[in-house]
CSV table of C-alpha atoms in Angstrom, one decimal:
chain,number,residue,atom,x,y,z
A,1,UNK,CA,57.6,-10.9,54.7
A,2,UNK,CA,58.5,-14.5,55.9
A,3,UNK,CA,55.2,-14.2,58.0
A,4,UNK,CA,53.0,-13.3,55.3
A,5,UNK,CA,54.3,-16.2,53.1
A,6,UNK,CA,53.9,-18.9,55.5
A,7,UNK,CA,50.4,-17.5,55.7
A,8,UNK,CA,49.8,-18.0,52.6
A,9,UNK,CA,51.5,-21.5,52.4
A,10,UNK,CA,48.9,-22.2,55.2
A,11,UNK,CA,46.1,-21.1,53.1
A,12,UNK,CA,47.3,-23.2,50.4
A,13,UNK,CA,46.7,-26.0,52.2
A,14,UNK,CA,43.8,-25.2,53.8
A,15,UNK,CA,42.0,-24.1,50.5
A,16,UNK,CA,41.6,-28.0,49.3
A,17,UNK,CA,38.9,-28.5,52.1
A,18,UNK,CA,36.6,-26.2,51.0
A,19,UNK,CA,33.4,-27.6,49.9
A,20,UNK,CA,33.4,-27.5,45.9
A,21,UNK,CA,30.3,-25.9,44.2
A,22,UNK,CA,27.8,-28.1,41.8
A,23,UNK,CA,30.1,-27.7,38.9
A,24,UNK,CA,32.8,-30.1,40.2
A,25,UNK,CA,30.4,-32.9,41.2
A,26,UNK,CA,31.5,-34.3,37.2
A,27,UNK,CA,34.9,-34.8,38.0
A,28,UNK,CA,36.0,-38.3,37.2
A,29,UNK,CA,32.3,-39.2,35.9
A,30,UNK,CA,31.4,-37.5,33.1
A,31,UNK,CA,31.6,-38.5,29.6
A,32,UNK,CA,32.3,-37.3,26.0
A,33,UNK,CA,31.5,-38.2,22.8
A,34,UNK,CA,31.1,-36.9,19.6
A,35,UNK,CA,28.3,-37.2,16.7
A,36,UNK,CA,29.4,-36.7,13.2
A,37,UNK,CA,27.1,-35.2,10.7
A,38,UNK,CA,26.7,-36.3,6.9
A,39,UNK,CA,25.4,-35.5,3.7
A,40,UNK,CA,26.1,-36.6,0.5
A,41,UNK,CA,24.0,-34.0,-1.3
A,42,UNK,CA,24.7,-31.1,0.6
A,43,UNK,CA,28.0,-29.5,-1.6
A,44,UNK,CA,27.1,-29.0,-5.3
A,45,UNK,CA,30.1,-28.4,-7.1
A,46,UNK,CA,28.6,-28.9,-10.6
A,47,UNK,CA,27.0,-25.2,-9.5
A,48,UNK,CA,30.4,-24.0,-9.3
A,49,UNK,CA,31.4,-21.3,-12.3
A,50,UNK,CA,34.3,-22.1,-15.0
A,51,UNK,CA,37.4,-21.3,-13.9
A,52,UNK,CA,39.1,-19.6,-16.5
A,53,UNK,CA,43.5,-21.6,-15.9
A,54,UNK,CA,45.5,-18.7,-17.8
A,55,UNK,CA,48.7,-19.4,-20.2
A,56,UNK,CA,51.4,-16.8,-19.4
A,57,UNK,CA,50.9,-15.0,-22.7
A,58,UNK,CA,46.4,-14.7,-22.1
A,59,UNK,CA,47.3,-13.0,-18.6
A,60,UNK,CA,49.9,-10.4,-20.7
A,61,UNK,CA,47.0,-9.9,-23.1
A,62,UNK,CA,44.0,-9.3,-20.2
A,63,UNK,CA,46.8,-7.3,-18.8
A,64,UNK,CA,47.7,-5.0,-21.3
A,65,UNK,CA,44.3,-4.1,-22.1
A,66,UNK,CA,44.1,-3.3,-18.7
A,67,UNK,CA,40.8,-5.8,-17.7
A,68,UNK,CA,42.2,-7.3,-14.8
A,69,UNK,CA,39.0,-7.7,-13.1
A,70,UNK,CA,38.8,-10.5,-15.7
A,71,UNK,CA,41.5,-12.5,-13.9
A,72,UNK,CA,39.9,-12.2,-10.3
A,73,UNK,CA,36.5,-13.5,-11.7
A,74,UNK,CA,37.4,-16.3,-13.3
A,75,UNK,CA,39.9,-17.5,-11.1
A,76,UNK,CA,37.9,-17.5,-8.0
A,77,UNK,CA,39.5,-14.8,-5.9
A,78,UNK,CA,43.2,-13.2,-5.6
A,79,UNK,CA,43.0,-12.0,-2.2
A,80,UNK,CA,44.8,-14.0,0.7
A,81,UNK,CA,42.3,-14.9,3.7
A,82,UNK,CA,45.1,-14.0,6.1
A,83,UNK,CA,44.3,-14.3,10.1
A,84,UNK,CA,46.9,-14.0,13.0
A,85,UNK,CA,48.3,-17.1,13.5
A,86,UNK,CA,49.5,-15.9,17.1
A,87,UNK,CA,47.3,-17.6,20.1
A,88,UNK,CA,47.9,-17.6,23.8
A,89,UNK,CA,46.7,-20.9,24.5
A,90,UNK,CA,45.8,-22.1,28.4
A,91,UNK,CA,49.1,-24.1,29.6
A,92,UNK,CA,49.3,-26.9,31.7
A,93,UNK,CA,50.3,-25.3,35.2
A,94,UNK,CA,49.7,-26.5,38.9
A,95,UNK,CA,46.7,-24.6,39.0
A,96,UNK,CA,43.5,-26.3,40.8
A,97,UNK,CA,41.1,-24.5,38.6
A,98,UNK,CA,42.4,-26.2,35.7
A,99,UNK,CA,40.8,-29.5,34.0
A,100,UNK,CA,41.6,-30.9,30.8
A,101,UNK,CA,39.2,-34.2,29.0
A,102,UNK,CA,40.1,-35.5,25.4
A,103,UNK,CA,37.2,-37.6,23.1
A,104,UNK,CA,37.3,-38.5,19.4
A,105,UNK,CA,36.0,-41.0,16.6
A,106,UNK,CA,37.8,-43.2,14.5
A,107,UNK,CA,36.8,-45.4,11.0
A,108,UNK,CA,34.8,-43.0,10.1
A,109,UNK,CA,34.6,-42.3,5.9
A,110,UNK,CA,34.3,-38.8,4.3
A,111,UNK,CA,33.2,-39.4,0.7
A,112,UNK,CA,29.9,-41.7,-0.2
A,113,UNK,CA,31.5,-43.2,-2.7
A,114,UNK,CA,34.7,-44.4,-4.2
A,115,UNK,CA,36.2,-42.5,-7.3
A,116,UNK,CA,38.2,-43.3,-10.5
A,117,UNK,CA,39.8,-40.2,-10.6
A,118,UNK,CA,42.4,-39.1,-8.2
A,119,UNK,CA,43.3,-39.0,-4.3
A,120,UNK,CA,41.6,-35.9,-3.7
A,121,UNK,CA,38.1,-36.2,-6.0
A,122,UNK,CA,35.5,-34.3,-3.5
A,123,UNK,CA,33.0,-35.7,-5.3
A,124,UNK,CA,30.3,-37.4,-2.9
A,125,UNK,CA,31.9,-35.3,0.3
A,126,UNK,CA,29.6,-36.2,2.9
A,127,UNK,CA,30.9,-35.0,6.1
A,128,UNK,CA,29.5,-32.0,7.0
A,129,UNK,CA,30.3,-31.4,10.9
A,130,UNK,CA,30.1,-32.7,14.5
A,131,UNK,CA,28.5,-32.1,17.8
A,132,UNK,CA,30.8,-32.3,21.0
A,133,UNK,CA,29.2,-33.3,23.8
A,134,UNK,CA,30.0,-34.0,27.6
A,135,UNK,CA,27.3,-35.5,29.6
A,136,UNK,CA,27.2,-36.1,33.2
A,137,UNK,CA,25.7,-39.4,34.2
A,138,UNK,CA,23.1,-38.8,36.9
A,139,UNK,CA,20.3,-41.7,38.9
A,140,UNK,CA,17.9,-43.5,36.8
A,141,UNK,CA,20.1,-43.8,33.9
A,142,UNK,CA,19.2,-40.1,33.4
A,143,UNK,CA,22.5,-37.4,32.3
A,144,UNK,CA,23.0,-34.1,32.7
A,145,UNK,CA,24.3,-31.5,29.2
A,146,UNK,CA,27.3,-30.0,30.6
A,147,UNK,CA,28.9,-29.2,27.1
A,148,UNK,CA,27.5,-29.0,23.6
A,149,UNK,CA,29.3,-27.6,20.8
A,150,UNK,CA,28.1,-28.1,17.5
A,151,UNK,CA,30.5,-27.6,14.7
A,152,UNK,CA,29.8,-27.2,10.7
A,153,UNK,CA,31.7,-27.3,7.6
A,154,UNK,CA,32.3,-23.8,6.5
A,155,UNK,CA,30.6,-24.4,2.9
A,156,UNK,CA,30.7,-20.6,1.7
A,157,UNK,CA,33.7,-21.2,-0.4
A,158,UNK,CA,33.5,-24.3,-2.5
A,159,UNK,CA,35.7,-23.2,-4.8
A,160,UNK,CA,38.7,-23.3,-1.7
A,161,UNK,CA,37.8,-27.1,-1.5
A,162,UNK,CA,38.0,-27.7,-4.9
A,163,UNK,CA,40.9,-25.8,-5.8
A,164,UNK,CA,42.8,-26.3,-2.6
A,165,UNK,CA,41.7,-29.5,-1.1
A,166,UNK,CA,41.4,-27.9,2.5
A,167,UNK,CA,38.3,-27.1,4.3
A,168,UNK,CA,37.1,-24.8,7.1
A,169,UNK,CA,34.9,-25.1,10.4
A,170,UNK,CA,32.7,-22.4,12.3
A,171,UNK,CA,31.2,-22.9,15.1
A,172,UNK,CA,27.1,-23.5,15.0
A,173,UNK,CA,26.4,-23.6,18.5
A,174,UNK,CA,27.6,-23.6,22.0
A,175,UNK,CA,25.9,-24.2,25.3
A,176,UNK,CA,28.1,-24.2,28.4
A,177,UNK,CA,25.8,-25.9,31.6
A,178,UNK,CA,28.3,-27.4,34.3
A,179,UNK,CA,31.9,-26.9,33.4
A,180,UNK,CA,34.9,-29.5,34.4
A,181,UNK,CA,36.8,-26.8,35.9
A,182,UNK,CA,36.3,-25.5,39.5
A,183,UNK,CA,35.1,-21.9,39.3
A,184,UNK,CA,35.2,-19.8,42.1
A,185,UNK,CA,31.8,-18.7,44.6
A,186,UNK,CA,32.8,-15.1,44.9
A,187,UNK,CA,33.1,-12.5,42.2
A,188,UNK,CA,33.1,-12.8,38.3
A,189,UNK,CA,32.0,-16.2,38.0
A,190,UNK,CA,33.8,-17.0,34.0
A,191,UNK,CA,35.7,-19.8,32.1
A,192,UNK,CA,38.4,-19.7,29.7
A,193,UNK,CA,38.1,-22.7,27.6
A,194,UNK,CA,40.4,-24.3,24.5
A,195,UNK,CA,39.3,-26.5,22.3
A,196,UNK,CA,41.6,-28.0,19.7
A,197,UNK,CA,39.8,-30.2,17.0
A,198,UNK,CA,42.5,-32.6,15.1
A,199,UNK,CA,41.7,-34.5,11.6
A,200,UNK,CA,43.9,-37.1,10.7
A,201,UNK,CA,44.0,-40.2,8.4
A,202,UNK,CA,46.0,-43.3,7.3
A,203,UNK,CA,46.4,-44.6,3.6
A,204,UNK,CA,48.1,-45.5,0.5
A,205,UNK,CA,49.3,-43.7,-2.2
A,206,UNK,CA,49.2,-45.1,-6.4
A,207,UNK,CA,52.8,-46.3,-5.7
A,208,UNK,CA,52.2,-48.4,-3.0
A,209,UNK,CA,53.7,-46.0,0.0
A,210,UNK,CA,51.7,-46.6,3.3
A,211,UNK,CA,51.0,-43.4,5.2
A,212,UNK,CA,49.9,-44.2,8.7
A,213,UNK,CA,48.2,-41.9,11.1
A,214,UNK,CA,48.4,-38.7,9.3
A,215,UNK,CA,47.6,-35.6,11.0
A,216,UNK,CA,45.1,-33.5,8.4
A,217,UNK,CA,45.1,-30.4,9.7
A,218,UNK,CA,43.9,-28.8,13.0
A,219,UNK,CA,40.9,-26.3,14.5
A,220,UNK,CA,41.1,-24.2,17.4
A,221,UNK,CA,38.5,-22.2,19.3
A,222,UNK,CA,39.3,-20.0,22.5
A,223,UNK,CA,36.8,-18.5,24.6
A,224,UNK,CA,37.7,-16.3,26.9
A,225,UNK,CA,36.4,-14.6,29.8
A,226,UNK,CA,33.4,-16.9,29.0
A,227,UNK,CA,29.9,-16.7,32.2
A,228,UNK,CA,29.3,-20.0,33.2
A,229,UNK,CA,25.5,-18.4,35.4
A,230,UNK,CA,23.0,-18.9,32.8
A,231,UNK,CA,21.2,-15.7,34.9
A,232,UNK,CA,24.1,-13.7,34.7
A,233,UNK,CA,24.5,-10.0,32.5
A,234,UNK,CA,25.7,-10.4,29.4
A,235,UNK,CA,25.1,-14.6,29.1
A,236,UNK,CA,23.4,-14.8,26.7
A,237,UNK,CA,24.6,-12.1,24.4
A,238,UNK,CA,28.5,-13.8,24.6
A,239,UNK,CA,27.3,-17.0,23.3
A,240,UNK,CA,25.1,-15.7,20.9
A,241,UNK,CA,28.2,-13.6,19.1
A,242,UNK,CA,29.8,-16.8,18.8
A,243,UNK,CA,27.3,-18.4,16.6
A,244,UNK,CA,28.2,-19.0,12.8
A,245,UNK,CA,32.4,-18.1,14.4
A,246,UNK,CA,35.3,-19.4,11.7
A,247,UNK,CA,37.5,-21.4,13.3
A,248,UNK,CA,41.3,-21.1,13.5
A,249,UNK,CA,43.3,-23.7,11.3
A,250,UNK,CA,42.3,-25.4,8.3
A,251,UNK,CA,42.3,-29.1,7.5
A,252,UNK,CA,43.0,-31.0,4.0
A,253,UNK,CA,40.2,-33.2,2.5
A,254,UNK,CA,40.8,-36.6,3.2
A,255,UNK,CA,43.0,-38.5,0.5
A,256,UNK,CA,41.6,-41.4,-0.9
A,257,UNK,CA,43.6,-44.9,-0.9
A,258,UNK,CA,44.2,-46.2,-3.8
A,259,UNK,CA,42.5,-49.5,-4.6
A,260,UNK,CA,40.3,-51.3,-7.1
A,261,UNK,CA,36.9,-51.8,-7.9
A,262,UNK,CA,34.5,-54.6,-10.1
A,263,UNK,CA,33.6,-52.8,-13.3
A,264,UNK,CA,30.0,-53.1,-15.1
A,265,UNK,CA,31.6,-55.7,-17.3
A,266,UNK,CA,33.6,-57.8,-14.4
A,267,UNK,CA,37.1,-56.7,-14.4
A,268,UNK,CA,38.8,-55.2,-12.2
A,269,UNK,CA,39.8,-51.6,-12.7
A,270,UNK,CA,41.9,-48.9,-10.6
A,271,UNK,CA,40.2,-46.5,-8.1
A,272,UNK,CA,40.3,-44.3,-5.0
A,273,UNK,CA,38.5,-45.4,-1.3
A,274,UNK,CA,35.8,-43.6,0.5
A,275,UNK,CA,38.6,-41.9,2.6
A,276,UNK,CA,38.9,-43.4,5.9
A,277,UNK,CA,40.0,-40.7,9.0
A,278,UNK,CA,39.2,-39.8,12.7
A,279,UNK,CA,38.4,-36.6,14.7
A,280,UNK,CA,40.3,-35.8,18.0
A,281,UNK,CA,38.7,-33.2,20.5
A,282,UNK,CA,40.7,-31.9,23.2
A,283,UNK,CA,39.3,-29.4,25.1
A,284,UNK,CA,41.1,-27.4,28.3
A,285,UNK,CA,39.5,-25.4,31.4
A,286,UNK,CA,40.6,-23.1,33.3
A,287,UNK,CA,38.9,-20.4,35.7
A,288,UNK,CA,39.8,-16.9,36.1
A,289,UNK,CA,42.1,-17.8,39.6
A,290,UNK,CA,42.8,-14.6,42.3
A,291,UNK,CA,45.2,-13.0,42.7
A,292,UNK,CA,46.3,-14.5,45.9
A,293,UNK,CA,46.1,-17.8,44.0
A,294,UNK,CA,48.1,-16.2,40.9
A,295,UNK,CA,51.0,-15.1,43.1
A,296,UNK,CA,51.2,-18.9,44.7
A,297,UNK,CA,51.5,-20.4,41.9
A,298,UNK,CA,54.1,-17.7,40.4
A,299,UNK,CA,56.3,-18.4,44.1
A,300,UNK,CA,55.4,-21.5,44.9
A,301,UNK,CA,59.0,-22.5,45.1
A,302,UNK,CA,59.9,-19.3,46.9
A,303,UNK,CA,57.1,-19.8,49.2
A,304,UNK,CA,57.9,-23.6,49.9
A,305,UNK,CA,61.7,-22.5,50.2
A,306,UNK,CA,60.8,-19.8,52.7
A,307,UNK,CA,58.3,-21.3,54.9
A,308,UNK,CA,60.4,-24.8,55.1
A,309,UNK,CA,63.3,-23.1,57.2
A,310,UNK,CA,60.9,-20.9,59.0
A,311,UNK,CA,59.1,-24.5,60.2
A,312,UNK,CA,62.4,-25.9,61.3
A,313,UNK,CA,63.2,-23.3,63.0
A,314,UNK,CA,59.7,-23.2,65.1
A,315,UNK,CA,60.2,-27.1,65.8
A,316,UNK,CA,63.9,-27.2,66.3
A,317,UNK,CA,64.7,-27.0,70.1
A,318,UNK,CA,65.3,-23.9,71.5
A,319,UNK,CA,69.5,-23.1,72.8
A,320,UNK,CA,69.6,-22.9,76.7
A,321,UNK,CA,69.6,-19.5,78.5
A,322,UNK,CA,67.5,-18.0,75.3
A,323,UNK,CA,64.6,-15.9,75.7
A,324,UNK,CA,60.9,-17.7,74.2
């Protein structure tokens, strides 16, 4: 057993000068950055249908007479949109076919306009998605796509925006080219990938309480198992299941600060910013690793352990009169 593990602790470090394959030539040159779609124009809540608000004694009334299919049409919907909240996410571990890059924006503003009404008006919402991208600088100023992800706000519901303040993302589009992570030559040549989209925002509220760098809400998509060989079976059918995908999480709209404006008549009256906030991408690699490389790195410390004393006995000097 000794033998076999120092064998394996010599692989280990043998393994780092093997010749790396064209998708690690990015490493420590790429870049990321993200483009953030708007629209004023595009949500129409005047479309929207009444929404019938209930007393306690109306809802006894619909009740009794037995119409409750009055009460889900008018109020938008009873049903919870549960989902499993349970993911296995990729960890940080001292694997080599892991990489990890983080991008965002900052002072960006979510509404067109400011508003007399309250914090959470969503009238003029103008943000309407983002595109990820990593490129890969190459000669003549000229870059290679590695990563595009194109993200859009989930505008089926409206009525989950207005009533809730939250909003949704699914996924538009996806095109994996070069990706950060080593991926093994030989066998399934795949990617697991995480990427964790953040929202978050600073303002202040009517009574003058400052809220600074305030997390929104947060997205998550996880792709497993994901080919990274353009030619390969199945390529093109993974990513194309993907397309028009809901996202995990939810995020609130962005509160507006309160402020003041210049009326028509030149005083000054009360009213609520264009919402200031900022998007944070971080996205992790990691390839499917062997299993020769799955047991290292589950007994590395046995490993190490093992082969140390089995080195200092090979360079410790040998007692007189023994036998070599």
């Amino acid at each position: 057993m000794r033998h076999y593990l120092l064998t394996l602790l010599l692989f280990l470090l043998v393994l780092p000068s093997c010749q790396p394959g064209r998708e690690s030539r990015s490493s420590g040159r790429d870049r990321t950055e993200i483009q953030v779609e708007e629209d004023p124009y595009k949500l129409d809540f005047t479309a929207l249908k009444e929404q019938k608000i209930y007393s306690f004694e109306e809802r006894a009334a619909i009740l009794k007479d037995g119409n409750r299919g009055i009460l889900t049409a008018m109020s938008g919907g009873l049903i919870s949109l549960a989902t499993n909240a349970v993911k296995k996410m990729i960890k940080k571990d001292r694997s080599r076919y892991t990489a990890e890059y983080i991008t965002g924006q900052k002072d960006l503003v979510f509404y067109d306009q400011l508003s007399t009404q309250h914090p959470f008006d969503p009238v003029g919402m103008k943000f309407n998605g983002f595109t990820l991208l990593r490129l890969i600088p190459q000669p003549q100023e000229q870059e290679d796509t590695a990563l595009v992800a194109e993200f859009e706000l989930d505008d089926h519901n409206l009525y989950e925006i207005l009533n809730n303040n939250t909003f949704r993302l699914k996924l538009k589009n996806l095109e994996l080219n070069i990706p950060k992570a080593k991926v093994e030559k030989k066998g399934p040549r795949t990617l697991n990938m995480d990427i964790e989209i953040s929202f978050s925002t600073s303002y202040v509220n009517e009574q003058g309480m400052l809220f600074d760098n305030v997390t929104l809400g947060k997205f998550y998509l996880f792709l497993r198992n994901a080919p990274v060989d353009k030619d390969s079976p199945g390529y093109a059918d993974y990513y194309r299941r993907l397309i028009g995908k809901q996202l995990e999480g939810r995020s609130f709209i962005v509160p507006r600060s309160f402020g003041s404006y210049i009326k028509p008549d030149g005083t000054v009256g009360r009213s609520f910013s264009q919402g200031e906030y900022s998007i944070s991408v971080h996205v992790k690699e990691a390839s499917r690793s062997s299993f020769v490389m799955k047991m290292l790195m589950n007994n590395s410390d046995k490993i190490l352990e093992t082969a140390g004393s089995k080195l200092k006995k090979m360079m410790s000097p040998a007692p007189q009169g023994s036998r070599n």
